[in-house]
Amino acid sequence: MTSTFAKLAPLVLVFAVNGAWAHGDVKCTTRPKAEWKPHTELHEKLTKEGWVIRRMEATPSCYEVYAKDPQGKRIEAFFDPVTFARVEEK
């Protein structure tokens, strides 16, 4: 059993690291953080539109939202923190 784990551990690590890099191309804004609107405003806006927010994070240039969209689909979405416009992954 230990030898199986030893063989699989590097593979698991590769997938974990690749997942962390998956959104490296998403760029929302280059404006300073002092100009960003509070994430609570985005949360309120999305909730009014029918989203069910599970978690929100700030990346270096975006707000990243983990939620269910108004159709009930689980989704990870990126929003410009200044305009709240949705940004698609490249």
GROMACS .gro file of C-alpha atoms in nm:
model
   90
    1MET     CA    1   0.000   0.000   0.000
    2THR     CA    2   0.283   0.239   0.082
    3SER     CA    3   0.447   0.184  -0.257
    4THR     CA    4   0.119   0.266  -0.435
    5PHE     CA    5   0.092   0.592  -0.241
    6ALA     CA    6   0.455   0.673  -0.316
    7LYS     CA    7   0.386   0.627  -0.688
    8LEU     CA    8   0.068   0.837  -0.686
    9ALA     CA    9   0.183   1.122  -0.462
   10PRO     CA   10   0.386   1.304  -0.731
   11LEU     CA   11   0.098   1.275  -0.976
   12VAL     CA   12  -0.146   1.422  -0.725
   13LEU     CA   13   0.096   1.707  -0.660
   14VAL     CA   14   0.125   1.785  -1.032
   15PHE     CA   15  -0.254   1.811  -1.066
   16ALA     CA   16  -0.279   2.029  -0.755
   17VAL     CA   17  -0.012   2.269  -0.881
   18ASN     CA   18  -0.163   2.284  -1.230
   19GLY     CA   19  -0.501   2.370  -1.079
   20ALA     CA   20  -0.344   2.662  -0.895
   21TRP     CA   21  -0.210   2.798  -1.224
   22ALA     CA   22  -0.533   2.747  -1.416
   23HIS     CA   23  -0.643   3.110  -1.394
   24GLY     CA   24  -0.312   3.284  -1.445
   25ASP     CA   25  -0.432   3.455  -1.766
   26VAL     CA   26  -0.734   3.629  -1.614
   27LYS     CA   27  -0.667   4.002  -1.593
   28CYS     CA   28  -0.952   4.230  -1.490
   29THR     CA   29  -0.797   4.567  -1.418
   30THR     CA   30  -0.468   4.744  -1.378
   31ARG     CA   31  -0.619   5.018  -1.165
   32PRO     CA   32  -0.494   5.055  -0.807
   33LYS     CA   33  -0.673   4.872  -0.528
   34ALA     CA   34  -0.771   5.209  -0.380
   35GLU     CA   35  -1.017   5.241  -0.672
   36TRP     CA   36  -1.174   4.897  -0.623
   37LYS     CA   37  -1.532   4.883  -0.500
   38PRO     CA   38  -1.587   4.673  -0.186
   39HIS     CA   39  -1.650   4.304  -0.253
   40THR     CA   40  -1.963   4.333  -0.038
   41GLU     CA   41  -2.119   4.547  -0.313
   42LEU     CA   42  -2.050   4.275  -0.571
   43HIS     CA   43  -2.196   4.015  -0.335
   44GLU     CA   44  -2.512   4.224  -0.295
   45LYS     CA   45  -2.541   4.284  -0.673
   46LEU     CA   46  -2.504   3.916  -0.760
   47THR     CA   47  -2.744   3.806  -0.486
   48LYS     CA   48  -3.010   4.043  -0.623
   49GLU     CA   49  -2.954   3.886  -0.967
   50GLY     CA   50  -3.023   3.538  -0.826
   51TRP     CA   51  -2.672   3.410  -0.760
   52VAL     CA   52  -2.604   3.202  -0.447
   53ILE     CA   53  -2.254   3.297  -0.336
   54ARG     CA   54  -2.042   3.028  -0.169
   55ARG     CA   55  -1.711   3.212  -0.155
   56MET     CA   56  -1.541   3.523  -0.292
   57GLU     CA   57  -1.169   3.593  -0.319
   58ALA     CA   58  -0.960   3.884  -0.441
   59THR     CA   59  -0.691   3.795  -0.694
   60PRO     CA   60  -0.425   4.051  -0.788
   61SER     CA   61  -0.659   4.201  -1.050
   62CYS     CA   62  -1.009   4.049  -1.003
   63TYR     CA   63  -1.279   3.933  -0.770
   64GLU     CA   64  -1.315   3.557  -0.805
   65VAL     CA   65  -1.660   3.422  -0.718
   66TYR     CA   66  -1.758   3.063  -0.645
   67ALA     CA   67  -2.135   3.040  -0.663
   68LYS     CA   68  -2.447   2.897  -0.820
   69ASP     CA   69  -2.567   3.118  -1.103
   70PRO     CA   70  -2.936   3.210  -1.144
   71GLN     CA   71  -2.990   2.884  -1.337
   72GLY     CA   72  -2.852   2.681  -1.043
   73LYS     CA   73  -2.526   2.588  -1.214
   74ARG     CA   74  -2.213   2.577  -0.996
   75ILE     CA   75  -1.972   2.828  -1.137
   76GLU     CA   76  -1.641   3.001  -1.084
   77ALA     CA   77  -1.652   3.353  -1.230
   78PHE     CA   78  -1.424   3.655  -1.240
   79PHE     CA   79  -1.538   4.016  -1.207
   80ASP     CA   80  -1.361   4.347  -1.260
   81PRO     CA   81  -1.341   4.502  -0.911
   82VAL     CA   82  -1.392   4.855  -1.043
   83THR     CA   83  -1.683   4.802  -1.284
   84PHE     CA   84  -1.815   4.461  -1.168
   85ALA     CA   85  -1.818   4.353  -1.534
   86ARG     CA   86  -1.776   3.979  -1.573
   87VAL     CA   87  -1.440   3.883  -1.722
   88GLU     CA   88  -1.401   3.567  -1.924
   89GLU     CA   89  -1.094   3.347  -1.899
   90LYS     CA   90  -0.854   3.370  -2.193
   0.00000   0.00000   0.00000
